[in-house]
PDB file of C-alpha atoms and ligand atoms in Angstrom:
ATOM      1  CA  MET A 297      -2.701   0.235 -21.979  1.00  0.00           C
ATOM      2  CA  ARG A 298      -0.558  -0.596 -18.963  1.00  0.00           C
ATOM      3  CA  ARG A 299       2.268   1.830 -18.232  1.00  0.00           C
ATOM      4  CA  LYS A 300       5.483  -0.026 -17.577  1.00  0.00           C
ATOM      5  CA  LEU A 301       7.067   0.011 -14.131  1.00  0.00           C
ATOM      6  CA  VAL A 302      10.700  -0.603 -13.187  1.00  0.00           C
ATOM      7  CA  VAL A 303      11.469  -1.153  -9.500  1.00  0.00           C
ATOM      8  CA  GLY A 304      14.949  -1.380  -8.027  1.00  0.00           C
ATOM      9  CA  ASN A 305      15.282  -3.810  -5.126  1.00  0.00           C
ATOM     10  CA  TRP A 306      18.427  -2.878  -3.276  1.00  0.00           C
ATOM     11  CA  LYS A 307      18.069  -5.880  -0.945  1.00  0.00           C
ATOM     12  CA  MET A 308      20.424  -5.429   2.058  1.00  0.00           C
ATOM     13  CA  HIS A 309      22.828  -3.213   0.151  1.00  0.00           C
ATOM     14  CA  GLY A 310      23.693   0.454   0.378  1.00  0.00           C
ATOM     15  CA  SER A 311      25.566   2.911   2.551  1.00  0.00           C
ATOM     16  CA  ARG A 312      25.290   6.625   3.074  1.00  0.00           C
ATOM     17  CA  ALA A 313      28.332   7.112   0.852  1.00  0.00           C
ATOM     18  CA  ALA A 314      26.994   4.931  -1.971  1.00  0.00           C
ATOM     19  CA  ASN A 315      23.323   5.965  -1.842  1.00  0.00           C
ATOM     20  CA  GLU A 316      23.748   9.645  -2.562  1.00  0.00           C
ATOM     21  CA  PRO A 317      25.426   9.377  -5.991  1.00  0.00           C
ATOM     22  CA  LEU A 318      23.185   6.455  -6.989  1.00  0.00           C
ATOM     23  CA  LEU A 319      19.978   8.333  -6.147  1.00  0.00           C
ATOM     24  CA  ALA A 320      21.258  11.520  -7.787  1.00  0.00           C
ATOM     25  CA  ALA A 321      22.071   9.627 -10.982  1.00  0.00           C
ATOM     26  CA  ILE A 322      18.608   8.030 -11.076  1.00  0.00           C
ATOM     27  CA  ALA A 323      17.001  11.447 -10.572  1.00  0.00           C
ATOM     28  CA  GLN A 324      19.188  12.983 -13.276  1.00  0.00           C
ATOM     29  CA  GLY A 325      18.312  10.187 -15.702  1.00  0.00           C
ATOM     30  CA  ARG A 326      14.745  11.521 -15.978  1.00  0.00           C
ATOM     31  CA  PRO A 327      12.481  11.720 -17.792  1.00  0.00           C
ATOM     32  CA  TYR A 328      11.814   8.010 -18.192  1.00  0.00           C
ATOM     33  CA  GLY A 329       9.073   6.633 -20.385  1.00  0.00           C
ATOM     34  CA  CYS A 330       7.870   4.425 -17.543  1.00  0.00           C
ATOM     35  CA  ASP A 331       7.207   4.567 -13.805  1.00  0.00           C
ATOM     36  CA  VAL A 332      10.387   4.119 -11.767  1.00  0.00           C
ATOM     37  CA  ALA A 333      10.720   3.234  -8.084  1.00  0.00           C
ATOM     38  CA  VAL A 334      13.437   2.227  -5.651  1.00  0.00           C
ATOM     39  CA  CYS A 335      12.813  -0.184  -2.764  1.00  0.00           C
ATOM     40  CA  ALA A 336      15.595   0.408  -0.247  1.00  0.00           C
ATOM     41  CA  PRO A 337      16.351  -0.934   3.251  1.00  0.00           C
ATOM     42  CA  PHE A 338      14.251   0.765   5.970  1.00  0.00           C
ATOM     43  CA  PRO A 339      16.995   3.045   7.367  1.00  0.00           C
ATOM     44  CA  TYR A 340      17.537   4.594   3.937  1.00  0.00           C
ATOM     45  CA  LEU A 341      13.901   5.251   3.020  1.00  0.00           C
ATOM     46  CA  ALA A 342      13.950   8.827   4.313  1.00  0.00           C
ATOM     47  CA  GLU A 343      17.048   9.516   2.216  1.00  0.00           C
ATOM     48  CA  VAL A 344      15.384   8.069  -0.897  1.00  0.00           C
ATOM     49  CA  ALA A 345      12.217  10.080  -0.208  1.00  0.00           C
ATOM     50  CA  LEU A 346      14.274  13.267   0.092  1.00  0.00           C
ATOM     51  CA  ALA A 347      16.295  12.571  -3.060  1.00  0.00           C
ATOM     52  CA  PHE A 348      13.107  11.913  -5.069  1.00  0.00           C
ATOM     53  CA  ALA A 349      11.002  14.708  -3.515  1.00  0.00           C
ATOM     54  CA  GLY A 350       9.214  16.830  -6.100  1.00  0.00           C
ATOM     55  CA  SER A 351       9.853  14.312  -8.884  1.00  0.00           C
ATOM     56  CA  ASP A 352       7.714  11.555 -10.350  1.00  0.00           C
ATOM     57  CA  LEU A 353      10.110   8.941  -8.963  1.00  0.00           C
ATOM     58  CA  ARG A 354       8.607   6.657  -6.339  1.00  0.00           C
ATOM     59  CA  TRP A 355       9.993   4.666  -3.466  1.00  0.00           C
ATOM     60  CA  GLY A 356       9.069   1.636  -1.472  1.00  0.00           C
ATOM     61  CA  ALA A 357      10.010  -0.846   1.221  1.00  0.00           C
ATOM     62  CA  GLN A 358      11.137  -4.439   0.786  1.00  0.00           C
ATOM     63  CA  ASP A 359       8.626  -5.859   3.255  1.00  0.00           C
ATOM     64  CA  CYS A 360       5.971  -4.747   5.729  1.00  0.00           C
ATOM     65  CA  SER A 361       4.442  -6.249   8.819  1.00  0.00           C
ATOM     66  CA  VAL A 362       1.174  -8.109   8.706  1.00  0.00           C
ATOM     67  CA  HIS A 363       0.313  -6.360  11.996  1.00  0.00           C
ATOM     68  CA  GLU A 364      -1.112  -2.869  12.444  1.00  0.00           C
ATOM     69  CA  GLN A 365       0.951  -2.053  15.555  1.00  0.00           C
ATOM     70  CA  GLY A 366       1.993  -3.589  18.833  1.00  0.00           C
ATOM     71  CA  ALA A 367       4.672  -5.703  20.483  1.00  0.00           C
ATOM     72  CA  TYR A 368       6.370  -6.950  17.322  1.00  0.00           C
ATOM     73  CA  THR A 369      10.013  -6.052  17.801  1.00  0.00           C
ATOM     74  CA  GLY A 370      11.825  -5.403  14.558  1.00  0.00           C
ATOM     75  CA  GLU A 371       8.687  -5.088  12.450  1.00  0.00           C
ATOM     76  CA  VAL A 372       7.601  -2.044  10.439  1.00  0.00           C
ATOM     77  CA  SER A 373       3.906  -1.515   9.774  1.00  0.00           C
ATOM     78  CA  ALA A 374       2.267  -0.365   6.572  1.00  0.00           C
ATOM     79  CA  ALA A 375       0.824   2.577   8.512  1.00  0.00           C
ATOM     80  CA  MET A 376       4.351   3.764   9.371  1.00  0.00           C
ATOM     81  CA  LEU A 377       5.419   3.475   5.757  1.00  0.00           C
ATOM     82  CA  ALA A 378       2.309   5.261   4.500  1.00  0.00           C
ATOM     83  CA  GLU A 379       2.814   8.149   6.899  1.00  0.00           C
ATOM     84  CA  PHE A 380       5.992   9.069   5.037  1.00  0.00           C
ATOM     85  CA  GLY A 381       4.594   8.704   1.533  1.00  0.00           C
ATOM     86  CA  CYS A 382       5.774   5.182   0.770  1.00  0.00           C
ATOM     87  CA  ARG A 383       4.240   4.007  -2.488  1.00  0.00           C
ATOM     88  CA  TYR A 384       5.213   0.322  -2.671  1.00  0.00           C
ATOM     89  CA  ALA A 385       6.077  -2.620  -0.431  1.00  0.00           C
ATOM     90  CA  ILE A 386       7.580  -5.786  -1.860  1.00  0.00           C
ATOM     91  CA  VAL A 387       5.965  -8.814  -0.205  1.00  0.00           C
ATOM     92  CA  GLY A 388       6.742 -12.481  -0.608  1.00  0.00           C
ATOM     93  CA  HIS A 389      10.181 -12.049  -2.134  1.00  0.00           C
ATOM     94  CA  SER A 390      11.718 -15.505  -2.462  1.00  0.00           C
ATOM     95  CA  GLU A 391      14.494 -14.530  -0.057  1.00  0.00           C
ATOM     96  CA  ARG A 392      11.855 -13.857   2.616  1.00  0.00           C
ATOM     97  CA  ARG A 393       9.946 -17.013   1.725  1.00  0.00           C
ATOM     98  CA  GLN A 394      13.187 -18.994   1.999  1.00  0.00           C
ATOM     99  CA  TYR A 395      15.051 -17.409   4.928  1.00  0.00           C
ATOM    100  CA  HIS A 396      12.067 -16.240   6.979  1.00  0.00           C
ATOM    101  CA  HIS A 397       9.746 -19.113   6.135  1.00  0.00           C
ATOM    102  CA  GLU A 398       6.993 -16.842   4.870  1.00  0.00           C
ATOM    103  CA  GLY A 399       4.121 -18.881   3.471  1.00  0.00           C
ATOM    104  CA  ASP A 400       1.503 -18.013   0.878  1.00  0.00           C
ATOM    105  CA  GLN A 401      -1.152 -16.906   3.372  1.00  0.00           C
ATOM    106  CA  LEU A 402       1.221 -14.669   5.340  1.00  0.00           C
ATOM    107  CA  VAL A 403       2.339 -13.059   2.084  1.00  0.00           C
ATOM    108  CA  ALA A 404      -1.307 -12.507   1.120  1.00  0.00           C
ATOM    109  CA  ASP A 405      -2.072 -11.018   4.542  1.00  0.00           C
ATOM    110  CA  LYS A 406       0.914  -8.666   4.225  1.00  0.00           C
ATOM    111  CA  ALA A 407      -0.372  -7.571   0.827  1.00  0.00           C
ATOM    112  CA  LYS A 408      -3.758  -6.872   2.423  1.00  0.00           C
ATOM    113  CA  ALA A 409      -2.164  -4.927   5.304  1.00  0.00           C
ATOM    114  CA  ALA A 410      -0.226  -2.790   2.805  1.00  0.00           C
ATOM    115  CA  LEU A 411      -3.273  -2.060   0.658  1.00  0.00           C
ATOM    116  CA  ALA A 412      -5.336  -1.151   3.721  1.00  0.00           C
ATOM    117  CA  ARG A 413      -2.898   1.745   4.214  1.00  0.00           C
ATOM    118  CA  GLY A 414      -2.715   2.742   0.582  1.00  0.00           C
ATOM    119  CA  VAL A 415       0.686   1.136  -0.006  1.00  0.00           C
ATOM    120  CA  THR A 416       0.751  -0.909  -3.229  1.00  0.00           C
ATOM    121  CA  PRO A 417       2.060  -4.418  -2.588  1.00  0.00           C
ATOM    122  CA  ILE A 418       4.458  -5.878  -5.140  1.00  0.00           C
ATOM    123  CA  VAL A 419       3.653  -9.552  -4.657  1.00  0.00           C
ATOM    124  CA  CYS A 420       6.466 -11.880  -5.720  1.00  0.00           C
ATOM    125  CA  VAL A 421       5.773 -15.359  -7.037  1.00  0.00           C
ATOM    126  CA  GLY A 422       8.034 -17.867  -8.719  1.00  0.00           C
ATOM    127  CA  GLU A 423       9.215 -21.435  -8.809  1.00  0.00           C
ATOM    128  CA  SER A 424      12.510 -23.009  -7.752  1.00  0.00           C
ATOM    129  CA  LEU A 425      14.755 -24.793 -10.225  1.00  0.00           C
ATOM    130  CA  ALA A 426      13.642 -28.190  -8.902  1.00  0.00           C
ATOM    131  CA  GLN A 427       9.997 -27.199  -9.356  1.00  0.00           C
ATOM    132  CA  ARG A 428      10.617 -26.013 -12.926  1.00  0.00           C
ATOM    133  CA  GLU A 429      12.473 -29.193 -13.781  1.00  0.00           C
ATOM    134  CA  ALA A 430       9.623 -31.241 -12.310  1.00  0.00           C
ATOM    135  CA  GLY A 431       7.160 -29.407 -14.553  1.00  0.00           C
ATOM    136  CA  GLU A 432       5.510 -27.711 -11.574  1.00  0.00           C
ATOM    137  CA  THR A 433       5.950 -24.063 -12.555  1.00  0.00           C
ATOM    138  CA  ALA A 434       2.294 -23.402 -13.381  1.00  0.00           C
ATOM    139  CA  ALA A 435       0.992 -25.184 -10.281  1.00  0.00           C
ATOM    140  CA  VAL A 436       3.402 -23.374  -7.934  1.00  0.00           C
ATOM    141  CA  VAL A 437       2.732 -19.919  -9.360  1.00  0.00           C
ATOM    142  CA  LYS A 438      -1.041 -20.468  -9.365  1.00  0.00           C
ATOM    143  CA  ARG A 439      -0.945 -21.678  -5.754  1.00  0.00           C
ATOM    144  CA  GLN A 440       1.082 -18.639  -4.618  1.00  0.00           C
ATOM    145  CA  LEU A 441      -1.236 -16.309  -6.500  1.00  0.00           C
ATOM    146  CA  SER A 442      -4.436 -17.970  -5.369  1.00  0.00           C
ATOM    147  CA  ALA A 443      -3.869 -17.054  -1.703  1.00  0.00           C
ATOM    148  CA  VAL A 444      -3.399 -13.402  -2.558  1.00  0.00           C
ATOM    149  CA  ILE A 445      -6.304 -13.245  -5.029  1.00  0.00           C
ATOM    150  CA  HIS A 446      -8.696 -14.700  -2.458  1.00  0.00           C
ATOM    151  CA  THR A 447      -7.395 -12.569   0.385  1.00  0.00           C
ATOM    152  CA  LEU A 448      -7.474  -9.296  -1.552  1.00  0.00           C
ATOM    153  CA  ALA A 449     -10.788 -10.211  -3.261  1.00  0.00           C
ATOM    154  CA  HIS A 450     -12.200  -7.143  -5.024  1.00  0.00           C
ATOM    155  CA  CYS A 451      -8.957  -5.204  -4.299  1.00  0.00           C
ATOM    156  CA  ALA A 452      -6.765  -7.718  -6.179  1.00  0.00           C
ATOM    157  CA  GLY A 453      -6.488  -5.321  -9.103  1.00  0.00           C
ATOM    158  CA  GLU A 454      -4.607  -2.850  -6.928  1.00  0.00           C
ATOM    159  CA  MET A 455      -1.531  -5.027  -6.450  1.00  0.00           C
ATOM    160  CA  VAL A 456       1.496  -5.354  -8.696  1.00  0.00           C
ATOM    161  CA  VAL A 457       2.648  -8.931  -9.329  1.00  0.00           C
ATOM    162  CA  ALA A 458       6.314  -9.797  -9.851  1.00  0.00           C
ATOM    163  CA  TYR A 459       7.185 -13.108 -11.470  1.00  0.00           C
ATOM    164  CA  GLU A 460      10.619 -14.003 -10.155  1.00  0.00           C
ATOM    165  CA  PRO A 461      11.804 -17.509 -10.962  1.00  0.00           C
ATOM    166  CA  VAL A 462      13.991 -18.350  -7.973  1.00  0.00           C
ATOM    167  CA  TRP A 463      16.591 -19.971 -10.225  1.00  0.00           C
ATOM    168  CA  ALA A 464      17.114 -16.643 -12.008  1.00  0.00           C
ATOM    169  CA  ILE A 465      17.515 -14.373  -8.970  1.00  0.00           C
ATOM    170  CA  GLY A 466      21.083 -13.225  -8.499  1.00  0.00           C
ATOM    171  CA  THR A 467      22.369 -16.147 -10.546  1.00  0.00           C
ATOM    172  CA  GLY A 468      23.037 -14.424 -13.847  1.00  0.00           C
ATOM    173  CA  ARG A 469      20.674 -16.962 -15.401  1.00  0.00           C
ATOM    174  CA  THR A 470      17.701 -15.129 -16.891  1.00  0.00           C
ATOM    175  CA  ALA A 471      14.435 -16.636 -18.073  1.00  0.00           C
ATOM    176  CA  THR A 472      14.188 -16.324 -21.836  1.00  0.00           C
ATOM    177  CA  PRO A 473      11.652 -13.738 -22.974  1.00  0.00           C
ATOM    178  CA  GLU A 474       9.462 -16.662 -24.093  1.00  0.00           C
ATOM    179  CA  GLN A 475       9.671 -18.383 -20.700  1.00  0.00           C
ATOM    180  CA  ALA A 476       8.797 -15.119 -18.978  1.00  0.00           C
ATOM    181  CA  GLN A 477       5.883 -14.424 -21.337  1.00  0.00           C
ATOM    182  CA  GLU A 478       4.484 -17.927 -20.822  1.00  0.00           C
ATOM    183  CA  VAL A 479       4.302 -17.508 -17.042  1.00  0.00           C
ATOM    184  CA  HIS A 480       3.123 -13.894 -17.228  1.00  0.00           C
ATOM    185  CA  ALA A 481       0.240 -14.969 -19.483  1.00  0.00           C
ATOM    186  CA  LEU A 482      -0.606 -17.702 -17.006  1.00  0.00           C
ATOM    187  CA  ILE A 483      -0.623 -15.172 -14.141  1.00  0.00           C
ATOM    188  CA  ARG A 484      -2.907 -12.861 -16.111  1.00  0.00           C
ATOM    189  CA  ALA A 485      -5.229 -15.759 -16.895  1.00  0.00           C
ATOM    190  CA  ALA A 486      -5.339 -16.688 -13.199  1.00  0.00           C
ATOM    191  CA  LEU A 487      -6.272 -13.098 -12.330  1.00  0.00           C
ATOM    192  CA  ALA A 488      -8.957 -13.116 -15.026  1.00  0.00           C
ATOM    193  CA  GLY A 489     -10.334 -16.401 -13.745  1.00  0.00           C
ATOM    194  CA  ALA A 490     -10.813 -15.109 -10.215  1.00  0.00           C
ATOM    195  CA  ASP A 491     -14.362 -14.921  -8.839  1.00  0.00           C
ATOM    196  CA  GLY A 492     -16.129 -11.626  -8.874  1.00  0.00           C
ATOM    197  CA  ALA A 493     -17.352  -9.070 -11.295  1.00  0.00           C
ATOM    198  CA  GLY A 494     -14.746  -7.359 -13.403  1.00  0.00           C
ATOM    199  CA  ALA A 495     -12.000  -9.986 -12.956  1.00  0.00           C
ATOM    200  CA  ALA A 496     -11.158  -9.857 -16.658  1.00  0.00           C
ATOM    201  CA  ALA A 497     -10.781  -6.082 -16.587  1.00  0.00           C
ATOM    202  CA  ILE A 498      -8.714  -6.284 -13.402  1.00  0.00           C
ATOM    203  CA  ALA A 499      -6.427  -8.833 -15.049  1.00  0.00           C
ATOM    204  CA  GLN A 500      -5.926  -6.587 -18.062  1.00  0.00           C
ATOM    205  CA  GLY A 501      -5.070  -3.638 -15.835  1.00  0.00           C
ATOM    206  CA  THR A 502      -2.681  -5.404 -13.443  1.00  0.00           C
ATOM    207  CA  ARG A 503       1.021  -4.831 -13.931  1.00  0.00           C
ATOM    208  CA  ILE A 504       3.101  -8.010 -13.932  1.00  0.00           C
ATOM    209  CA  LEU A 505       6.835  -7.407 -13.573  1.00  0.00           C
ATOM    210  CA  TYR A 506       9.610  -9.838 -14.431  1.00  0.00           C
ATOM    211  CA  GLY A 507      12.541 -10.221 -12.038  1.00  0.00           C
ATOM    212  CA  GLY A 508      15.649 -12.383 -12.246  1.00  0.00           C
ATOM    213  CA  SER A 509      19.062 -11.224 -13.468  1.00  0.00           C
ATOM    214  CA  VAL A 510      17.647  -8.434 -15.644  1.00  0.00           C
ATOM    215  CA  LYS A 511      20.497  -6.336 -17.046  1.00  0.00           C
ATOM    216  CA  ALA A 512      20.795  -3.486 -19.525  1.00  0.00           C
ATOM    217  CA  ALA A 513      21.718  -6.066 -22.164  1.00  0.00           C
ATOM    218  CA  ASN A 514      18.572  -8.213 -21.849  1.00  0.00           C
ATOM    219  CA  ALA A 515      15.920  -5.804 -20.545  1.00  0.00           C
ATOM    220  CA  ALA A 516      14.501  -4.602 -23.858  1.00  0.00           C
ATOM    221  CA  GLU A 517      13.748  -8.060 -25.257  1.00  0.00           C
ATOM    222  CA  ILE A 518      12.090  -9.192 -22.022  1.00  0.00           C
ATOM    223  CA  PHE A 519      10.058  -5.981 -21.684  1.00  0.00           C
ATOM    224  CA  ALA A 520       8.914  -6.318 -25.308  1.00  0.00           C
ATOM    225  CA  LYS A 521       6.758  -9.329 -24.469  1.00  0.00           C
ATOM    226  CA  PRO A 522       3.050  -8.437 -24.330  1.00  0.00           C
ATOM    227  CA  ASP A 523       2.383  -9.548 -20.744  1.00  0.00           C
ATOM    228  CA  VAL A 524       5.634  -8.206 -19.265  1.00  0.00           C
ATOM    229  CA  ASP A 525       4.904  -4.792 -17.783  1.00  0.00           C
ATOM    230  CA  GLY A 526       8.370  -3.941 -16.505  1.00  0.00           C
ATOM    231  CA  GLY A 527      10.879  -5.379 -14.086  1.00  0.00           C
ATOM    232  CA  LEU A 528      11.910  -5.896 -10.488  1.00  0.00           C
ATOM    233  CA  ILE A 529      15.643  -5.366 -10.592  1.00  0.00           C
ATOM    234  CA  GLY A 530      18.052  -6.610  -7.917  1.00  0.00           C
ATOM    235  CA  GLY A 531      21.796  -6.471  -8.519  1.00  0.00           C
ATOM    236  CA  ALA A 532      21.643  -4.167 -11.534  1.00  0.00           C
ATOM    237  CA  SER A 533      19.677  -1.544  -9.579  1.00  0.00           C
ATOM    238  CA  LEU A 534      22.841  -0.758  -7.603  1.00  0.00           C
ATOM    239  CA  ASP A 535      24.694   0.275 -10.743  1.00  0.00           C
ATOM    240  CA  PRO A 536      23.381   3.645 -11.928  1.00  0.00           C
ATOM    241  CA  ALA A 537      24.355   3.186 -15.582  1.00  0.00           C
ATOM    242  CA  GLN A 538      22.742  -0.268 -15.737  1.00  0.00           C
ATOM    243  CA  PHE A 539      19.610   0.772 -13.877  1.00  0.00           C
ATOM    244  CA  ILE A 540      19.072   3.879 -16.008  1.00  0.00           C
ATOM    245  CA  GLN A 541      19.462   1.846 -19.203  1.00  0.00           C
ATOM    246  CA  ILE A 542      16.968  -0.729 -17.896  1.00  0.00           C
ATOM    247  CA  CYS A 543      14.491   2.079 -17.134  1.00  0.00           C
ATOM    248  CA  GLN A 544      15.053   3.469 -20.616  1.00  0.00           C
ATOM    249  CA  ALA A 545      14.341   0.033 -22.096  1.00  0.00           C
ATOM    250  CA  ALA A 546      10.866   0.038 -20.547  1.00  0.00           C
ATOM    251  CA  ARG A 547       8.541   2.122 -22.665  1.00  0.00           C
TER     252      ARG A 547
HETATM  253  C1  LIG B 903      15.461  -9.494  -6.925  1.00  0.00           C
HETATM  254  O1  LIG B 903      16.121  -9.577  -5.903  1.00  0.00           O
HETATM  255  O2  LIG B 903      14.262  -9.183  -6.870  1.00  0.00           O
HETATM  256  C2  LIG B 903      16.123  -9.756  -8.208  1.00  0.00           C
HETATM  257  C3  LIG B 903      15.397  -9.862  -9.280  1.00  0.00           C
HETATM  258  O3  LIG B 903      17.491  -9.880  -8.169  1.00  0.00           O
HETATM  259  P1  LIG B 903      18.501  -9.943  -9.433  1.00  0.00           P
HETATM  260  O4  LIG B 903      18.039  -8.884 -10.416  1.00  0.00           O
HETATM  261  O5  LIG B 903      19.836  -9.623  -8.838  1.00  0.00           O
HETATM  262  O6  LIG B 903      18.405 -11.297 -10.000  1.00  0.00           O
END
């Protein structure tokens, strides 16, 4: 039985004034019947870690470098994140694929760099609207996943996958629970079909989150689908009442 996971992705939002009450509200909303994490911008990670210290709440970054260390100005390594107790790193978010031209292999290598330091990568996959309308959803998602499955090899079961249809991110347009389930089942089948002993068991144990305009009003019906193991929540994770209700919907 997979325990559900809800992850807030603050994107490039937040301020010292806004973070404190938001984090306090999330902490006060416990206990949740699922795992809950917040992925905040790098400068705020220490604040999140402090606010969640001593609780079962987790925190993560929104990216990590593919490099261990060195002359990579502006980058943050998985080792640096791990040193402070970072649990998760989102990799391959569509905004990074789009604005920073991150390709499938770089995303896979970032996932590997995170895992090497004990940071669980949340690997985002998902098709654009044009790709969905062209009937390419399955091919796109399988291609994105294939790079990470082959790169992580026997460690593939340690990642979290997030299915985030690009057309649903920040648009208010959510995949129907049926559309989400269809792609989640496909992702699980791709994991099960990977080479290597135990792929089927790994696939059954891997958490696959849905992301794309999840709100308090639609979370429960999406999370009720058998292959949806929680959510990656953007906009609604900045609203404490919404985010707490979404966490409560995941059980
Ligand atoms: C996201 O950024 O990962 C996301 C799912 O955003 P939103 O919930 O705002 O669509």
